[in-house]
Short mmCIF file of C-alpha atoms (C1' of nucleotides) in Angstrom, two decimals:
data_model
loop_
_atom_site.label_atom_id
_atom_site.label_comp_id
_atom_site.label_asym_id
_atom_site.label_seq_id
_atom_site.Cartn_x
_atom_site.Cartn_y
_atom_site.Cartn_z
CA MET W 1 0.00 0.00 0.00
CA TYR W 2 1.02 3.61 -0.65
CA GLU W 3 3.58 2.35 -3.15
CA ARG W 4 4.02 5.54 -5.07
CA PHE W 5 4.09 7.60 -1.94
CA PHE W 6 7.00 5.66 -0.48
CA GLN W 7 8.70 5.52 -3.82
CA LYS W 8 8.65 9.32 -3.98
CA LEU W 9 9.58 9.68 -0.35
CA ASN W 10 12.54 7.40 -0.96
CA GLU W 11 13.88 9.84 -3.51
CA SER W 12 14.36 12.40 -0.73
CA VAL W 13 15.05 10.32 2.35
CA ASP W 14 16.39 6.89 3.23
CA LEU W 15 14.03 5.14 5.60
CA THR W 16 14.21 1.91 7.56
CA SER W 17 11.23 -0.36 7.33
CA ALA W 18 10.45 0.46 10.94
CA GLU W 19 10.22 4.11 10.03
CA LYS W 20 8.05 3.31 7.06
CA GLU W 21 5.81 1.39 9.39
CA ILE W 22 5.43 4.40 11.66
CA ILE W 23 4.66 6.70 8.78
CA THR W 24 2.17 4.29 7.23
CA HIS W 25 0.36 4.26 10.50
CA HIS W 26 -0.37 7.96 10.27
CA LEU W 27 -1.53 8.04 6.68
CA GLN W 28 -5.03 7.49 5.46
CA PRO W 29 -6.17 6.38 2.06
CA LYS W 30 -8.98 8.17 0.28
CA ARG W 31 -10.82 7.45 -2.92
CA LEU W 32 -12.45 10.16 -4.96
CA ARG W 33 -14.80 9.79 -7.89
CA LYS W 34 -14.41 11.98 -10.92
CA LYS W 35 -15.83 15.47 -10.28
CA GLN W 36 -15.87 15.05 -6.50
CA TYR W 37 -14.36 17.76 -4.35
CA LEU W 38 -11.37 17.12 -2.20
CA LEU W 39 -11.65 20.66 -0.87
CA GLN W 40 -14.10 23.48 -1.29
CA ALA W 41 -13.22 27.14 -0.85
CA GLY W 42 -14.49 28.23 2.54
CA ASP W 43 -13.75 24.92 4.21
CA VAL W 44 -10.54 24.38 6.10
CA CYS W 45 -7.94 22.26 4.35
CA LYS W 46 -7.42 19.43 6.80
CA ALA W 47 -4.88 17.38 4.89
CA ILE W 48 -2.22 17.39 2.26
CA ALA W 49 -3.07 14.84 -0.42
CA PHE W 50 -0.58 12.69 -2.29
CA VAL W 51 -1.85 11.36 -5.60
CA GLU W 52 -1.40 7.58 -5.92
CA LYS W 53 -3.63 7.44 -8.94
CA GLY W 54 -5.77 9.85 -10.92
CA ALA W 55 -5.69 13.57 -11.61
CA LEU W 56 -6.93 16.63 -9.80
CA ARG W 57 -7.04 20.35 -10.25
CA GLU W 58 -6.87 23.25 -7.84
CA TYR W 59 -8.67 26.40 -8.89
CA SER W 60 -10.06 29.71 -7.74
CA VAL W 61 -13.37 31.23 -8.71
CA ASP W 62 -13.42 34.94 -9.47
CA GLU W 63 -16.14 37.52 -8.88
CA ASN W 64 -17.77 36.65 -12.21
CA GLY W 65 -17.87 32.98 -11.38
CA ASN W 66 -15.09 32.06 -13.76
CA GLU W 67 -12.74 29.30 -12.73
CA HIS W 68 -8.97 29.70 -12.89
CA VAL W 69 -6.76 26.64 -12.66
CA LEU W 70 -3.88 27.24 -10.29
CA GLN W 71 -2.48 23.77 -10.40
CA PHE W 72 -2.85 20.24 -11.68
CA ALA W 73 -1.78 17.16 -9.78
CA LEU W 74 -1.10 13.77 -11.33
CA GLU W 75 0.35 10.60 -9.86
CA GLY W 76 3.21 11.34 -7.55
CA TRP W 77 2.22 14.95 -6.86
CA LEU W 78 1.06 16.61 -3.69
CA ILE W 79 -1.93 18.89 -3.57
CA SER W 80 -3.53 21.05 -0.90
CA ASP W 81 -4.44 24.60 -0.04
CA LEU W 82 -1.25 25.02 1.93
CA TYR W 83 -2.13 28.36 3.46
CA SER W 84 -5.36 26.99 4.84
CA PHE W 85 -3.62 23.81 5.97
CA ILE W 86 -0.99 25.71 7.91
CA THR W 87 -3.11 28.46 9.40
CA GLY W 88 -6.46 26.74 9.78
CA GLU W 89 -8.11 29.61 7.92
CA PRO W 90 -10.83 28.83 5.36
CA ALA W 91 -9.45 27.76 2.01
CA THR W 92 -9.51 30.16 -0.92
CA TYR W 93 -9.10 27.45 -3.50
CA ASN W 94 -11.14 24.46 -4.61
CA ILE W 95 -9.70 21.07 -5.40
CA ASP W 96 -11.60 18.45 -7.36
CA ALA W 97 -10.97 15.19 -9.15
CA LEU W 98 -10.59 15.12 -12.93
CA ASP W 99 -10.63 11.31 -12.85
CA ASP W 100 -11.31 8.67 -10.27
CA CYS W 101 -8.52 9.08 -7.76
CA GLU W 102 -6.67 7.20 -5.09
CA LEU W 103 -5.12 9.55 -2.59
CA VAL W 104 -3.00 9.35 0.51
CA LEU W 105 -3.92 11.92 3.12
CA LEU W 106 -1.58 13.47 5.62
CA THR W 107 -3.33 15.54 8.27
CA LYS W 108 -1.70 18.21 10.37
CA SER W 109 -1.59 16.06 13.47
CA ALA W 110 -0.29 13.10 11.49
CA GLN W 111 2.45 15.30 10.13
CA ASP W 112 3.36 16.50 13.63
CA GLU W 113 3.49 12.93 14.91
CA ILE W 114 5.61 11.73 12.04
CA LEU W 115 8.03 14.62 12.45
CA LYS W 116 8.35 13.82 16.10
CA LYS W 117 9.08 10.15 15.51
CA VAL W 118 10.91 10.40 12.19
CA PRO W 119 12.69 13.75 12.04
CA LYS W 120 14.13 12.89 8.65
CA PHE W 121 10.64 13.41 7.28
CA GLU W 122 11.33 17.13 7.52
CA THR W 123 13.79 16.75 4.64
CA TYR W 124 11.03 15.47 2.40
CA THR W 125 8.71 18.29 3.36
CA SER W 126 11.24 21.01 2.80
CA MET W 127 12.41 19.56 -0.50
CA GLN W 128 8.83 19.46 -1.70
CA ILE W 129 8.13 23.02 -0.72
CA THR W 130 11.37 24.26 -2.23
CA GLY W 131 10.56 22.52 -5.49
CA ALA W 132 7.07 23.98 -5.45
CA TYR W 133 8.44 27.46 -4.87
CA LEU W 134 10.91 27.20 -7.72
CA ALA W 135 8.22 25.92 -10.05
CA MET W 136 5.91 28.80 -9.13
CA GLN W 137 8.69 31.28 -9.68
CA LYS W 138 9.34 29.89 -13.13
CA ARG W 139 5.67 30.14 -13.89
CA VAL W 140 5.55 33.78 -12.83
CA ASN W 141 8.54 34.47 -15.00
CA ALA W 142 6.80 32.80 -17.92
CA MET W 143 3.66 34.86 -17.31
CA ILE W 144 5.50 38.17 -17.40
CA SER W 145 8.07 37.41 -20.07
CA LEU W 146 6.63 34.98 -22.62
CA SER W 147 3.95 35.32 -25.26
CA PRO W 148 0.88 33.11 -24.94
CA GLU W 149 2.20 30.84 -27.65
CA GLN W 150 5.58 30.53 -25.95
CA ARG W 151 3.88 29.82 -22.66
CA TYR W 152 1.91 27.01 -24.23
CA GLN W 153 5.01 25.52 -25.87
CA ASN W 154 6.79 25.78 -22.56
CA PHE W 155 3.88 24.07 -20.83
CA ILE W 156 3.74 21.08 -23.14
CA ASN W 157 7.50 20.66 -22.92
CA LEU W 158 7.37 20.77 -19.16
CA TYR W 159 4.21 18.73 -18.64
CA PRO W 160 3.43 16.66 -21.72
CA ASN W 161 1.51 14.17 -19.61
CA ILE W 162 -0.79 16.83 -18.19
CA ALA W 163 -1.48 18.18 -21.65
CA ARG W 164 -2.49 14.68 -22.69
CA ARG W 165 -4.79 14.03 -19.78
CA VAL W 166 -6.74 17.15 -19.01
CA PRO W 167 -9.29 19.03 -21.12
CA GLN W 168 -7.78 21.71 -23.24
CA HIS W 169 -9.87 24.49 -21.81
CA MET W 170 -8.36 23.79 -18.40
CA VAL W 171 -4.88 24.12 -19.83
CA ALA W 172 -6.02 27.43 -21.30
CA SER W 173 -7.22 28.49 -17.88
CA TYR W 174 -3.93 27.44 -16.29
CA LEU W 175 -2.11 29.60 -18.84
CA GLY W 176 -4.43 32.55 -18.35
CA LEU W 177 -5.98 32.27 -21.82
CA SER W 178 -9.47 31.83 -23.21
CA PRO W 179 -10.21 28.37 -24.66
CA GLU W 180 -10.70 29.91 -28.10
CA THR W 181 -7.30 31.55 -28.02
CA LEU W 182 -5.57 28.32 -27.07
CA SER W 183 -7.39 26.49 -29.83
CA ARG W 184 -6.14 29.04 -32.35
CA ILE W 185 -2.62 28.89 -30.98
CA ARG W 186 -2.61 25.13 -31.46
CA LYS W 187 -3.88 25.52 -34.97
CA ARG W 188 -1.15 28.02 -35.75
CA ILE W 189 1.50 25.69 -34.35
CA ALA W 190 0.13 22.68 -36.22
CA THR W 191 0.02 24.41 -39.61
CA ALA W 192 3.42 26.04 -39.11
CA ARG W 193 5.19 22.75 -39.65
CA MET K 1 25.51 44.70 13.68
CA TYR K 2 23.01 42.78 11.55
CA GLU K 3 20.21 44.31 13.66
CA ARG K 4 17.41 43.78 11.21
CA PHE K 5 18.59 40.33 10.36
CA PHE K 6 18.43 39.14 13.94
CA GLN K 7 15.21 41.00 14.52
CA LYS K 8 13.63 39.07 11.66
CA LEU K 9 15.24 35.83 12.70
CA ASN K 10 13.86 36.34 16.16
CA GLU K 11 10.34 36.34 14.75
CA SER K 12 10.81 32.69 13.73
CA VAL K 13 13.21 31.29 16.30
CA ASP K 14 14.30 32.00 19.86
CA LEU K 15 18.05 32.16 20.09
CA THR K 16 20.50 32.43 22.94
CA SER K 17 23.20 35.03 22.65
CA ALA K 18 25.72 32.21 22.23
CA GLU K 19 23.78 30.98 19.23
CA LYS K 20 23.58 34.48 17.81
CA GLU K 21 27.31 34.68 18.24
CA ILE K 22 27.82 31.53 16.22
CA ILE K 23 25.54 32.70 13.46
CA THR K 24 27.11 36.16 13.32
CA HIS K 25 30.42 34.50 12.81
CA HIS K 26 29.25 32.94 9.56
CA LEU K 27 27.65 36.00 8.05
CA GLN K 28 29.35 38.60 5.97
CA PRO K 29 28.31 42.18 5.37
CA LYS K 30 28.26 43.64 1.90
CA ARG K 31 27.61 47.13 0.62
CA LEU K 32 26.29 47.79 -2.83
CA ARG K 33 26.03 51.08 -4.66
CA LYS K 34 22.93 51.96 -6.61
CA LYS K 35 22.88 50.14 -9.99
CA GLN K 36 25.54 47.62 -8.97
CA TYR K 37 24.91 43.96 -9.56
CA LEU K 38 24.60 41.52 -6.72
CA LEU K 39 24.26 38.72 -9.26
CA GLN K 40 24.42 38.47 -13.02
CA ALA K 41 22.69 35.79 -15.04
CA GLY K 42 25.28 33.20 -16.01
CA ASP K 43 27.22 33.49 -12.77
CA VAL K 44 26.58 31.10 -9.92
CA CYS K 45 24.61 32.50 -7.01
CA LYS K 46 27.00 32.04 -4.13
CA ALA K 47 24.93 33.54 -1.34
CA ILE K 48 21.50 34.42 -0.12
CA ALA K 49 21.31 38.12 0.68
CA PHE K 50 19.36 39.68 3.50
CA VAL K 51 18.56 43.35 3.04
CA GLU K 52 19.54 45.46 6.03
CA LYS K 53 19.07 48.67 4.12
CA GLY K 54 18.21 49.65 0.59
CA ALA K 55 16.23 48.08 -2.25
CA LEU K 56 16.98 45.56 -4.96
CA ARG K 57 15.29 43.91 -7.87
CA GLU K 58 15.60 40.48 -9.42
CA TYR K 59 14.82 40.26 -13.11
CA SER K 60 15.15 38.18 -16.22
CA VAL K 61 16.05 39.39 -19.69
CA ASP K 62 14.10 37.91 -22.59
CA GLU K 63 15.21 37.16 -26.14
CA ASN K 64 14.43 40.75 -27.20
CA GLY K 65 16.51 42.19 -24.42
CA ASN K 66 13.52 43.31 -22.39
CA GLU K 67 13.79 43.13 -18.63
CA HIS K 68 11.09 41.52 -16.51
CA VAL K 69 11.02 42.12 -12.78
CA LEU K 70 10.47 38.92 -10.90
CA GLN K 71 10.87 40.33 -7.44
CA PHE K 72 11.69 43.34 -5.34
CA ALA K 73 13.47 43.21 -2.01
CA LEU K 74 13.37 45.94 0.61
CA GLU K 75 14.67 46.03 4.19
CA GLY K 76 14.01 42.75 5.96
CA TRP K 77 13.67 40.68 2.78
CA LEU K 78 15.83 37.90 1.42
CA ILE K 79 16.92 37.76 -2.18
CA SER K 80 18.81 35.26 -4.29
CA ASP K 81 18.55 33.05 -7.32
CA LEU K 82 17.58 30.09 -5.20
CA TYR K 83 17.83 27.49 -7.93
CA SER K 84 21.37 28.53 -8.73
CA PHE K 85 22.24 28.73 -5.05
CA ILE K 86 21.04 25.21 -4.37
CA THR K 87 22.28 23.46 -7.49
CA GLY K 88 25.38 25.48 -8.31
CA GLU K 89 24.10 25.93 -11.87
CA PRO K 90 24.52 29.34 -13.53
CA ALA K 91 21.87 31.82 -12.51
CA THR K 92 19.04 32.69 -14.88
CA TYR K 93 18.18 35.92 -13.10
CA ASN K 94 19.97 39.17 -12.46
CA ILE K 95 19.88 41.04 -9.17
CA ASP K 96 20.87 44.67 -8.86
CA ALA K 97 20.60 47.52 -6.39
CA LEU K 98 17.92 50.18 -6.83
CA ASP K 99 19.50 52.21 -4.03
CA ASP K 100 22.67 52.03 -2.04
CA CYS K 101 22.35 48.84 -0.03
CA GLU K 102 23.64 47.18 3.07
CA LEU K 103 23.34 43.42 2.82
CA VAL K 104 24.06 40.41 4.94
CA LEU K 105 25.35 37.45 2.94
CA LEU K 106 24.84 33.83 3.80
CA THR K 107 26.87 31.45 1.68
CA LYS K 108 26.12 27.79 1.17
CA SER K 109 28.93 26.64 3.44
CA ALA K 110 27.95 29.20 6.07
CA GLN K 111 24.42 27.88 5.96
CA ASP K 112 25.63 24.31 6.35
CA GLU K 113 27.81 25.26 9.30
CA ILE K 114 25.04 27.18 11.00
CA LEU K 115 22.59 24.34 10.53
CA LYS K 116 25.10 21.95 12.04
CA LYS K 117 25.69 24.10 15.09
CA VAL K 118 22.24 25.67 15.46
CA PRO K 119 19.66 23.24 14.12
CA LYS K 120 16.87 25.64 15.02
CA PHE K 121 18.02 27.76 12.12
CA GLU K 122 16.24 25.27 9.88
CA THR K 123 12.94 26.62 11.19
CA TYR K 124 13.78 30.08 9.92
CA THR K 125 14.77 28.74 6.53
CA SER K 126 11.68 26.66 6.06
CA MET K 127 9.36 29.42 7.24
CA GLN K 128 10.92 31.78 4.75
CA ILE K 129 10.61 29.38 1.88
CA THR K 130 7.03 28.52 2.75
CA GLY K 131 6.12 32.19 2.89
CA ALA K 132 7.83 32.78 -0.43
CA TYR K 133 5.93 29.90 -2.01
CA LEU K 134 2.58 31.14 -0.76
CA ALA K 135 3.32 34.63 -2.03
CA MET K 136 4.26 33.29 -5.46
CA GLN K 137 1.10 31.22 -5.57
CA LYS K 138 -1.00 34.29 -4.82
CA ARG K 139 0.79 36.16 -7.52
CA VAL K 140 0.10 33.44 -10.07
CA ASN K 141 -3.52 33.46 -9.06
CA ALA K 142 -3.62 37.22 -9.54
CA MET K 143 -2.01 36.89 -12.96
CA ILE K 144 -4.58 34.42 -14.23
CA SER K 145 -7.68 35.77 -12.53
CA LEU K 146 -7.44 39.54 -12.17
CA SER K 147 -7.54 42.37 -14.69
CA PRO K 148 -4.45 44.56 -14.99
CA GLU K 149 -6.20 47.27 -12.99
CA GLN K 150 -7.15 44.85 -10.23
CA ARG K 151 -3.62 43.50 -10.16
CA TYR K 152 -2.25 46.98 -9.68
CA GLN K 153 -4.73 47.76 -6.91
CA ASN K 154 -3.84 44.48 -5.29
CA PHE K 155 -0.16 45.29 -5.57
CA ILE K 156 -0.37 48.70 -3.92
CA ASN K 157 -2.48 47.26 -1.13
CA LEU K 158 0.00 44.48 -0.56
CA TYR K 159 3.20 46.47 -1.01
CA PRO K 160 2.51 50.19 -0.58
CA ASN K 161 6.13 50.76 0.42
CA ILE K 162 7.48 49.18 -2.75
CA ALA K 163 5.13 51.26 -4.88
CA ARG K 164 6.49 54.35 -3.15
CA ARG K 165 10.16 53.49 -3.59
CA VAL K 166 10.65 51.95 -7.00
CA PRO K 167 10.20 53.50 -10.46
CA GLN K 168 6.76 52.99 -11.86
CA HIS K 169 7.94 51.25 -14.99
CA MET K 170 9.46 48.53 -12.82
CA VAL K 171 6.15 48.02 -11.10
CA ALA K 172 4.61 47.75 -14.56
CA SER K 173 7.19 45.13 -15.46
CA TYR K 174 6.50 43.22 -12.24
CA LEU K 175 2.80 43.20 -13.14
CA GLY K 176 3.45 42.14 -16.72
CA LEU K 177 2.30 45.46 -18.21
CA SER K 178 3.87 48.12 -20.42
CA PRO K 179 4.77 51.36 -18.64
CA GLU K 180 2.24 53.25 -20.75
CA THR K 181 -0.56 50.95 -19.75
CA LEU K 182 0.22 51.32 -16.06
CA SER K 183 0.34 55.08 -16.44
CA ARG K 184 -3.13 55.04 -18.00
CA ILE K 185 -4.46 52.71 -15.33
CA ARG K 186 -3.27 55.11 -12.65
CA LYS K 187 -4.89 57.99 -14.45
CA ARG K 188 -8.16 56.09 -14.66
CA ILE K 189 -8.03 55.28 -10.95
CA ALA K 190 -7.17 58.86 -10.01
CA THR K 191 -9.99 60.43 -11.99
CA ALA K 192 -12.52 57.82 -10.91
CA ARG K 193 -12.67 59.32 -7.43
"C1'" DA F 1 25.53 75.48 -15.23
"C1'" DA F 2 24.69 72.83 -19.08
"C1'" DA F 3 23.95 68.52 -21.14
"C1'" DA F 4 22.31 64.07 -20.88
"C1'" DA F 5 19.73 60.40 -19.19
"C1'" DG F 6 15.85 58.60 -17.04
"C1'" DC F 7 11.05 58.64 -16.25
"C1'" DA F 8 6.08 59.52 -16.67
"C1'" DT F 9 2.59 61.08 -19.45
"C1'" DT F 10 -0.26 61.59 -23.49
"C1'" DG F 11 -1.91 60.80 -28.18
"C1'" DA F 12 -2.43 58.00 -32.47
"C1'" DT F 13 -2.21 53.53 -34.40
"C1'" DT F 14 -1.64 48.67 -34.59
"C1'" DT F 15 -2.18 44.19 -32.87
"C1'" DA F 16 -3.75 40.42 -30.37
"C1'" DA F 17 -6.76 38.44 -27.33
"C1'" DA F 18 -11.55 38.34 -25.44
"C1'" DT F 19 -16.08 37.89 -26.42
"C1'" DC F 20 -20.17 36.49 -28.86
"C1'" DA F 21 -22.15 33.03 -31.51
"C1'" DA F 22 -22.78 28.89 -34.09
"C1'" DT F 23 -21.54 24.15 -35.40
"C1'" DC F 24 -19.93 19.55 -34.87
"C1'" DG F 25 -18.35 15.55 -32.64
"C1'" DT F 26 -18.00 12.84 -28.50
"C1'" DT F 27 -19.06 11.02 -24.20
"C1'" DC F 28 -22.05 10.54 -20.46
"C1'" DG F 29 -26.25 9.62 -18.06
"C1'" DG F 30 -31.07 8.31 -18.01
"C1'" DC M 1 -30.33 3.81 -27.45
"C1'" DC M 2 -31.38 8.51 -27.24
"C1'" DG M 3 -30.98 13.15 -25.55
"C1'" DA M 4 -28.24 16.20 -23.05
"C1'" DA M 5 -24.00 18.04 -21.64
"C1'" DC M 6 -19.39 18.86 -22.68
"C1'" DG M 7 -15.52 20.15 -25.46
"C1'" DA M 8 -13.12 21.87 -29.39
"C1'" DT M 9 -13.20 24.52 -33.36
"C1'" DT M 10 -14.16 28.33 -36.39
"C1'" DG M 11 -15.85 32.88 -37.80
"C1'" DA M 12 -17.17 37.77 -36.91
"C1'" DT M 13 -16.81 41.56 -33.86
"C1'" DT M 14 -15.36 44.15 -29.95
"C1'" DT M 15 -12.11 45.51 -26.66
"C1'" DA M 16 -7.96 46.37 -24.42
"C1'" DA M 17 -3.22 46.41 -24.33
"C1'" DA M 18 1.15 47.01 -27.00
"C1'" DT M 19 3.61 49.79 -29.80
"C1'" DC M 20 5.25 53.98 -31.89
"C1'" DA M 21 6.17 58.63 -31.15
"C1'" DA M 22 6.58 63.02 -29.04
"C1'" DT M 23 6.84 66.11 -25.02
"C1'" DG M 24 7.99 67.86 -20.55
"C1'" DC M 25 9.85 67.18 -16.14
"C1'" DT M 26 13.30 65.73 -12.89
"C1'" DT M 27 17.51 63.87 -11.56
"C1'" DT M 28 22.32 62.74 -12.68
"C1'" DT M 29 26.47 63.48 -14.72
"C1'" DT M 30 30.10 66.12 -16.52
#
DNA sequence: AAAAAGCATTGATTTAAATCAATCGTTCGG
DNA sequence: CCGAACGATTGATTTAAATCAATGCTTTTT
């Protein structure tokens, strides 16, 4: 159980099987059907979710009711509203399943317990957050310095698997474009070769 | 010496004066004149800089030679090309001084030494990186979900002191707008009241 | 003190993306 | 299996930002 989770964890930290045991004990599995919410804006984010299987999206809803995709998560990724998770404030983002999902949940108290018993776990956490920060920074840089077409090219180079698995209009949203514009960009790219 | 640095550090971690002593020993002060580089793209980022006094900007240069401001740093902020710092790869961003600056530098080896001798320091580091991640995430959300005018309003609410101290065209760049557009947005806002 | 550089503003024009609208194919649910 | 919802595409139009260009003001530099 939790194969992918431990596989990923292993990339950051070496663990004895006793330590794995302890960690396993604090995790909980969760299944989600396509379209179900993992988190709704307004609720408190009680857990960080690791994706064993499936795909999810995190998004905000603006004053006009339009959705804006902040993040995708496929197998091996973590997803949460981290601010809400840390502070206990209501979440500002929604998270829902794009496919049937198998998740591994890590609650705040579980995290505290694990850190107490397996301090090495901290390494995993901080590597994850550092990676997430660097990725966000790159994305901001792309937003302010690349054309929409370049951003899309960049996106499919970086995340070809996401591009394959999620509806195109969500990719458009992630890139800050209208679905029509992305469709035309793709057409332009396709005919240009 | 390093007043602001320790003041900030104190907000995350309680330190004995012995511990402060140890840390001080590993820091180095650096002065920078206005317009001087702290880091140039292509060089390796050897240190994380804490701003005791002054203002800096971090920016990328695109294929057309246009500069795009990724970040500002005023008193109390940290600035670096974190990816380059961690990996030792050449930096992709430039950092220069917008005013005469007094900085506190923390090199990789200094960080390692401090962490060895004062493990609590890790708390500071991870709080900083978490805060930086959350800020970046908010910025991405603003980029994909707010109008240019809303983004500017949001910016001056969030960072009134930056808006006061840096040239307007750099704020425009930070927001992903042309200087002319920001000028017109400000005019619109001013006359609308 | 004069010259130059940097910066913000304003106007005119161009350009690209958003929006509005319709169609077509696919998949999903009853 | 059929109807409805969803998604992608395409065309026509509107809208907003970028670009080009000029001016005036302020701050630096010589």
